[in-house]
Phi, psi and omega in degrees: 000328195288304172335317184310318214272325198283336189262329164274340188313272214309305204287331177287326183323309181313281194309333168292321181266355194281331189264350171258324187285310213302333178245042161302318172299345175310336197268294212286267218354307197289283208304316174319333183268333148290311197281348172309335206271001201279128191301147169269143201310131177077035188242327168314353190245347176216043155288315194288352185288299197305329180259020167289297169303330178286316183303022250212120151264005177278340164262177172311307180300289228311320191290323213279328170334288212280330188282301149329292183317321182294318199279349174310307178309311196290317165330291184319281216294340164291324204256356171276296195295340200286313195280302191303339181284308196308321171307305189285338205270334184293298166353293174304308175298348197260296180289355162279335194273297173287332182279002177266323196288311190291309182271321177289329179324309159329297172289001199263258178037123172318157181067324171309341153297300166326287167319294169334301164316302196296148171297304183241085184297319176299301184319323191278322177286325205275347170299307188301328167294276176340315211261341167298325205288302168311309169343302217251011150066056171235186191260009163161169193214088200269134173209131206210117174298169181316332179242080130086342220264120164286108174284283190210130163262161191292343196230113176324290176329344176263013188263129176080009164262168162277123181282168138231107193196162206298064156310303254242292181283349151306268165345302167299016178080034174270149117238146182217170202242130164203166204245147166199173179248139210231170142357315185241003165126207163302093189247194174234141154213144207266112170211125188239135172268157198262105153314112174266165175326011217210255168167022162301134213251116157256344184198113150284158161219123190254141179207118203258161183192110197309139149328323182287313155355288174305312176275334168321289216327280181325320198268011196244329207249322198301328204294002195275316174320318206260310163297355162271354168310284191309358175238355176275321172307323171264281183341315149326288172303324182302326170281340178266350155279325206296302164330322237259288168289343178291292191282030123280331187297322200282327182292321160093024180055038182281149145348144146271005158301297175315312174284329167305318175278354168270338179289318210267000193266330186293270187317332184289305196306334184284321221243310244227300175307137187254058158195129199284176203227100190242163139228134188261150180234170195310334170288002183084000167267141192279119199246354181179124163233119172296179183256035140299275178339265176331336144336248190333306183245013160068040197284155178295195181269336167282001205287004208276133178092332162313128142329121182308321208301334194256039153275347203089005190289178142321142187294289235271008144274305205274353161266341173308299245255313194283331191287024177033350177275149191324142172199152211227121153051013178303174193226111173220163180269119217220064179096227157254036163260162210225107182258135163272103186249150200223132190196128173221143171280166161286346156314134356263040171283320181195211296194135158304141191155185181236159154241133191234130178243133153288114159261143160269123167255010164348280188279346160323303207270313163305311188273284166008298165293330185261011136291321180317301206301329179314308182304281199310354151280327181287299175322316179259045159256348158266003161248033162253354163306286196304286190330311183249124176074065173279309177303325187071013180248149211260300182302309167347299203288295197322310158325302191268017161275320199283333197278340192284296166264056149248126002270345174325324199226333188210158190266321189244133164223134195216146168212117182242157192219138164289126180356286214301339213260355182279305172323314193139304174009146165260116175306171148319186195233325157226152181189151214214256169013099186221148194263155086343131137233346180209134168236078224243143188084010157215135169255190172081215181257103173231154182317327254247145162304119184287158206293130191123287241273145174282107208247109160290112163266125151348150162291352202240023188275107194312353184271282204276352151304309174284346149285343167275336171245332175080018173243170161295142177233112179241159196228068194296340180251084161291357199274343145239021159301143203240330201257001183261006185260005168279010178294278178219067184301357179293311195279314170299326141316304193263014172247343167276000203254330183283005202043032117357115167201019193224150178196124165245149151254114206230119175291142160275073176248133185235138148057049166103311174266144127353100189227351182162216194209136169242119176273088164275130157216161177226170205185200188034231185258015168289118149336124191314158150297162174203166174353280191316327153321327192273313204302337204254331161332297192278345160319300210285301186311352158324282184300311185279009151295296155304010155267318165304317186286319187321287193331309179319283176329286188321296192322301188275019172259294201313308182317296189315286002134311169290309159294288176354294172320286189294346175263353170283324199270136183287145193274315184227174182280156155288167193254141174182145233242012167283334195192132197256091193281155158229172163206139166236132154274146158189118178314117169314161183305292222305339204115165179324130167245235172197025174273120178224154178224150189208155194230124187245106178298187194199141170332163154069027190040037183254164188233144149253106163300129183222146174211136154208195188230138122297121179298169219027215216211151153131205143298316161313266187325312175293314186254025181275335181274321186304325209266320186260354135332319190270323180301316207290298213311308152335274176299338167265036156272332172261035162054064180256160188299163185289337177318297201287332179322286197300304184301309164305310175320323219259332127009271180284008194255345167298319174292325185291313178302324193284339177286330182275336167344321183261007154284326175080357163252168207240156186275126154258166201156103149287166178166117134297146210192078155249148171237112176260177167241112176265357168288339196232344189074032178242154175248158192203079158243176182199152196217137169236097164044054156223167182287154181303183211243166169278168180225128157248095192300160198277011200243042202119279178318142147261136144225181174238109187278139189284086175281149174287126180288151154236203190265160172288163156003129166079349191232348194291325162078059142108323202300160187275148193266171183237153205246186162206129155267106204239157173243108216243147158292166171269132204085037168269143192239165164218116190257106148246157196209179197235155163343317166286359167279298176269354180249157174200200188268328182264003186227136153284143194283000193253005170246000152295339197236299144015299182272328156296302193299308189290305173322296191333289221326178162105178169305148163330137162186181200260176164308321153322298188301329201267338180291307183325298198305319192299315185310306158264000153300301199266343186262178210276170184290321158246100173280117171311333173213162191300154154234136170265147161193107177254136194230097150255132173235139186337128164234186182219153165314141174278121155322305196272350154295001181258140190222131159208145170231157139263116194244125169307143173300046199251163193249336165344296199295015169283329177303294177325271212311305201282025176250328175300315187304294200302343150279359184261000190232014130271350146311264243273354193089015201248011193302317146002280181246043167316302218283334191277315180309305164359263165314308207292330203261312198301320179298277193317320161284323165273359167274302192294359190282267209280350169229014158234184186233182194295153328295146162254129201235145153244153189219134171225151195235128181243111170229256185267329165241170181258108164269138252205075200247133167253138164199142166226190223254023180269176191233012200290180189217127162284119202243115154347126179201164182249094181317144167285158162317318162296334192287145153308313198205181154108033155288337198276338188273016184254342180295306186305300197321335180264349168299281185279170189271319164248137160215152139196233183219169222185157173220140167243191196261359180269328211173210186239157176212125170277107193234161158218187189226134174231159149314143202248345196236156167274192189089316184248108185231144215306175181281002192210101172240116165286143190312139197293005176277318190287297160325267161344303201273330166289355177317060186233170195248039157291152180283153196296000000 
């Protein structure tokens, strides 16, 4: 028995440390891993910020934080249930193993039959059961014969009773292990039957063991268990902050909303943006590149960790791009892409370093230029708005189509017009024939036909093709185009050798017409023309085409307006021996004007000088100038004071506005009006509101004499004009000029008249030398109005060429006088016309006998003709008329008429004066003379 207890003592020992020990090394572990985790000295002071931020699920750490701990936790606490199910399941196999151990060892046991056996079997066993049943650490080792009978038990009092119990398979030579609730509760218990030699079943033996027993057991174990939990749950946690806080550090304590989008902006920049993208790092190595960047500059698949310098770029991108300094839009070259770069530092955003972004402006850069070139036609098509056809000269506009595009649009620019249209003229309706007129981008000596010559153009010429279709014609290659060199292949041959070599032909149409051809051409290194060219041709030549047709239209109203003018204005001065004319016109730029001047003899060898103006320009203004010229001419026939001259003018010009009223302009018009007498030196001038006339005495001197103005033309209401009378030596000059000499828009008149008086001034010279010197002394370099300028100087009658009698009212006295004429006009060489000056005088003097009063004078004047004068102090008027055959008398004023070259009557402010004129010469005699018989028989002395 003793074999028994000493062989179980060794197995429970066995079976105790292999099942108790085993998770004892884990506890000093555990603690050693706590005091690793106790935080280091100053660090305990920016725990609770650290641990704010790791707790914090709004960053990256914090979350990934809280998410590590939950599965730390979740771990733990599995691996607690784990151990603790694994625990309870060893406890139950450990307590099946020992109540199997305990009891078959029991049963085995030497003696033990014997003890059965034995008459008092509980004596022998039940000590021996005890003392296994501590050994053997169970609650107890029980033996019960077949029917139940107890030997022996853990509680004495149960010795000698009948049991009930799982017998049965025991009894058969069995043994089993199984849990039931018992008396102590739930317990496990073990039962191996006792063999006798023969191997016949004699006993069982049971050995039981409570379940609390089993969780005491177990529950001796947990505290180990659950600190070691508790120290794998902080070592955990504690590495997973550690982790925790690097990566906030790394994160910069962004969201994770925040970190996705950087991520997914990181990929677009990488993937998705069409502008390349480098970061550079403070060595000049390239730390990221997109895949633009790798575009653009064909980077290997390795450049990343690479030298900028070691990529293959261009030098001069790849020293930009590696030298870290800032650059905004540089432009550099990159294979054959043309990159725009940009370079910023990464400082204070991250790690010294650079970011460099790329554009391809390539194709930018093409559309940029065919916007450039877009701007610059449109800029010069508005200064061919400005530019072109400022003049109103048809050659002029030509020149200035040509000047705007050259060099902008064209290298050459020829513009030829047809003849008629260089007139004013309305061109033909097809015509080939064309003038040069403007050739502008070559000099010297060159192919191209010069400017004057008249150009047949070929049918196969791109010009009369393009005049014949009424379109642009390009000629983008001439060097293998064939049909424009049928023109002049000699000439042609020598504008390509000049490198010419592109050419439109663009027709000049304004309003329908045809007027001519705009030639472009290019050469050197200019681009051919295309399509768009011809559209900007034909724009531009649009537009300088109605400036050419005004200019035309102007030509020919200015032609028209011109001749008109010149045919109104006297071609030559008439000869008359008072005074020694010049004269000068000149038109404004602006056009025709209506200022006209005119020198009208007068009876009595006296002359009237007139200068006046119309206001405006044109046809209007010319022939409005036409009507009161003829009018001024009109009135000094019938030899009126210059006063009264100006008043029928003021008259008639009051009439014209009123006729004209439904024209809607109304006539302006000024006008001077002297009359000299050169027999006496006296002036008789009046002014309707023009300027006075200058006086230059003959030792120099200027003045300007003051005549009374009246109002102009047309504005006078009736009033009456006012004169001045002056008495000038002889060599006296007189200037009337028009406004337009000393006034402008830029010049004031009193440094206009300033500039005349330093003309005048000086030694003696002629009328002519004086037109000259004002003309170009006073007038202005662009005059805004016509200038008139008429310059005479004075003369005065030979005293012996003056005949004068005074005759008493005798009718005697006709006889005296007219015997004194007929010795004064054999003095003079005149015996020739003695017998007709006779009669003429005999006529004239005895009408003034008998039907005029007192005094009565005769005066005869020998200059280029013989004048003839009667006056007496009456003011009746004498008329022609043709006597009846019944009539007595009223022959005589018809005798003079038939006589004289001229006659009429002059009114004073004393009377009247009857004057006639005769030839001085032979060959010229009145137009009608009758015979001396006819004479005689028309004789009578009846009053006139």
């Amino acid at each position: 028995m003793s074999n028994y207890l000493g062989g179980l003592r060794r197995w429970l020992l066995r079976s105790g440390t292999s099942s108790s020990t085993r998770p004892r090394p884990a506890r000093p572990g555990h603690r050693r891993e706590s005091r690793d985790l106790a935080p280091p000295p100053g660090e305990g002071a920016r725990r609770p910020q650290r641990l704010s931020s790791l707790l914090s699920a709004r960053s990256v750490a914090g979350e990934v934080f809280l998410l590590q701990l939950a599965v730390v936790v979740l771990l733990v606490a599995a691996a607690v249930v784990a151990l603790v199910v694994q625990g309870r399941s060893a406890a139950m196999m450990d307590a099946r193993n020992r109540t199997l151990a305990a009891a078959g060892t029991f049963a085995e046991s030497p003696g033990i039959v014997a003890a059965v056996r034995s008459p008092h079997p509980s004596a022998v066993l039940q000590p021996s059961a005890q003392a296994a049943r501590k050994i053997a650490g169970v609650d107890g080792i029980n033996v019960y014969t077949l029917d139940g009978l107890t030997l022996a038990h853990s509680d004495p009092r149960q010795i000698g009773k009948h049991v009930v119990g799982p017998f049965a398979r025991a009894a058969a030579g069995r043994s089993f292990t199984e849990t039931f609730s018992g008396s102590l509760g739930q317990s496990v218990v073990s039962v191996v039957p006792v063999k006798a030699a023969d191997g016949s079943v004699i006993a069982v033996v049971s050995s039981p063991v409570t379940v609390e027993n089993v969780q005491n057991m177990l529950n001796g174990q947990l505290p180990v268990v659950l600190g070691s939990a508790a120290a794998v749950l902080a070592l955990s946690a504690g590495g997973t902050a550690l982790v925790s806080r690097r990566l906030l550090r790394r994160t910069h304590g962004l969201g994770p909303a925040e970190m996705t989008r950087m991520y997914e902006h990181h990929d677009a920049v990488l993937h998705a943006v069409r502008e390349g993208v480098l970061i550079v790092g403070a060595g000049g190595r390239l730390l990221l590149a997109n895949d633009e960047a790798r575009r653009l500059l064909d980077l290997p698949a390795d450049a990343e960790g690479l030298p900028v310098t070691d990529l293959g770029l261009e030098e001069g991108i790849a020293e930009r791009i590696a030298s870290g300094r800032s650059a905004t839009d540089e432009v550099h070259m990159a294979a054959d892409r043309l990159l725009a770069v940009n370079i910023r530092p990464t400082a204070p955003f991250g790690s010294a370093g650079t970011v460099v972004t790329l554009r391809d402006t390539t194709e930018l850069r093409a559309l940029s230029g065919r916007a450039e070139v877009a701007r610059e036609r449109l800029k010069l098509l508005y200064d061919a708005g400005v530019q072109v056809g400022t003049t109103l000269d048809v050659e002029r506009t030509s020149e200035e189509l040509a000047d705007v595009a050259v060099p902008r649009f064209a290298d050459v620019v020829t513009v030829d017009l047809l003849d008629p249209v260089l007139r004013g003229e309305e061109p033909p309706e097809v015509n080939t024939e064309m003038r040069r007129t403007a050739v502008v981008g070559l000099h010297g000596e060159h192919p191209l036909y010069p400017v004057g010559k008249l150009i047949r153009f070929v049918p196969t010429s791109p010009m009369a093709a393009g005049l014949a279709g009424g379109r642009a014609v390009l000629e983008a290659d001439l060097r293998t185009a064939q049909l424009w060199r049928t023109q002049d292949p000699e000439n042609s041959l020598r504008i390509l050798d000049r490198g010419i070599h592109s050419l439109i032909a663009v027709p000049l149409r304004a309003r329908g017409v045809v007027l001519g051809m705009a030639g472009y051409w290019r050469g050197q290194d200019s681009p051919p023309f295309d399509e768009e060219d011809v559209s900007f041709a034909e724009e531009l030549t649009a537009r300088a085409a109605l400036s050419v047709d005004n200019a035309r239209r102007y030509t020919r109203e200015h032609n028209v307006a011109d001749t008109l003018q010149r045919s109104l204005l006297p071609r030559r001065v008439p000869e008359q021996s008072a005074v020694e004319v010049a004269h000068r016109y000149l038109a404004a730029e602006a056009g025709v004007g209506g200022d006209w001047f005119d020198v009208i003899p007068l009876p009595g060898a006296r002359v009237a000088l007139v200068v006046g103006d119309v206001v405006g320009h044109g046809l209007h203004a010319a022939a409005t100038m036409g009507r009161l010229r003829t009018a001024v001419y009109n009135f000094s026939t019938l030899d009126l004071p210059p006063d009264e001259l100006l008043s029928h003018l003021d008259e008639l010009v009051a009439h014209i506005d009123t006729d004209e009223q439904e024209w809607g302009g109304i006539t302006g018009a000024t006008c001077l009006c002297i009359v000299y007498d050169p027999s006496s030196g006296r002036v008789t001038a009046a002014t309707a509101g023009h300027p006075g006339p200058a006086l230059v005495q003959p030792d120099g001197t200027v003045t300007f004499p003051e005549v009374p103005i009246s109002p102009p033309l047309g504005l006078g209401a009736g009033l009456p004009m006012e004169t001045v009378e002056l008495t000038l030596p002889e060599g006296s000059v007189l200037a009337l000029f028009t406004d337009g000499l000393v006034e402008g828009r830029d010049r004031d008149p009193d440094a206009g008249l300033a500039a005349l008086r330093a003309a005048l001034a000086g030694p003696a010279r002629s009328p002519e030398e004086i037109c000259t010197a004002v003309i170009d002394a006073v007038l202005p370099t662009r005059p805004d109005d016509d200038v008139a300028l008429l310059v005479a100087r004075t003369r005065r009658l030979d005293p012996e060429r003056i005949a004068q009698w005074d005759v008493p009212p005798d009718p005697a006295a006709v006889s005296r006088v007219r015997n004194a004429c007929a010795r004064r006009l054999a003095d003079w060489g005149l015996e020739d016309i003695a017998f007709t000056t006779e009669l003429i005088l005999s006529e004239l003097i005895t009408n003034a006998i008998r039907y005029g009063t007192e005094p009565i004078r005769v005066r005869l004047l020998y200059d280029r003709s013989l004048v003839c004068e009667v006056s007496d102090g009456s003011s009746t008027s004498p008329h022609l008329r043709r006597a009846d055959d019944t009539d007595e008398g009223g022959r005589g004023l018809f005798l003079v008429a038939q006589f004289a070259l001229r006659w009429g009557t002059r009114y004073t402010d004393r009377g009247k004066i009857i004057w006639s004129e005769q030839a001085t010469h032979e060959g010229v005699a009145p137009a009608a003379m009758v015979p001396e018989e006819a004479l005689l028989a028309g004789w009578d002395d009846e009053p006139l």
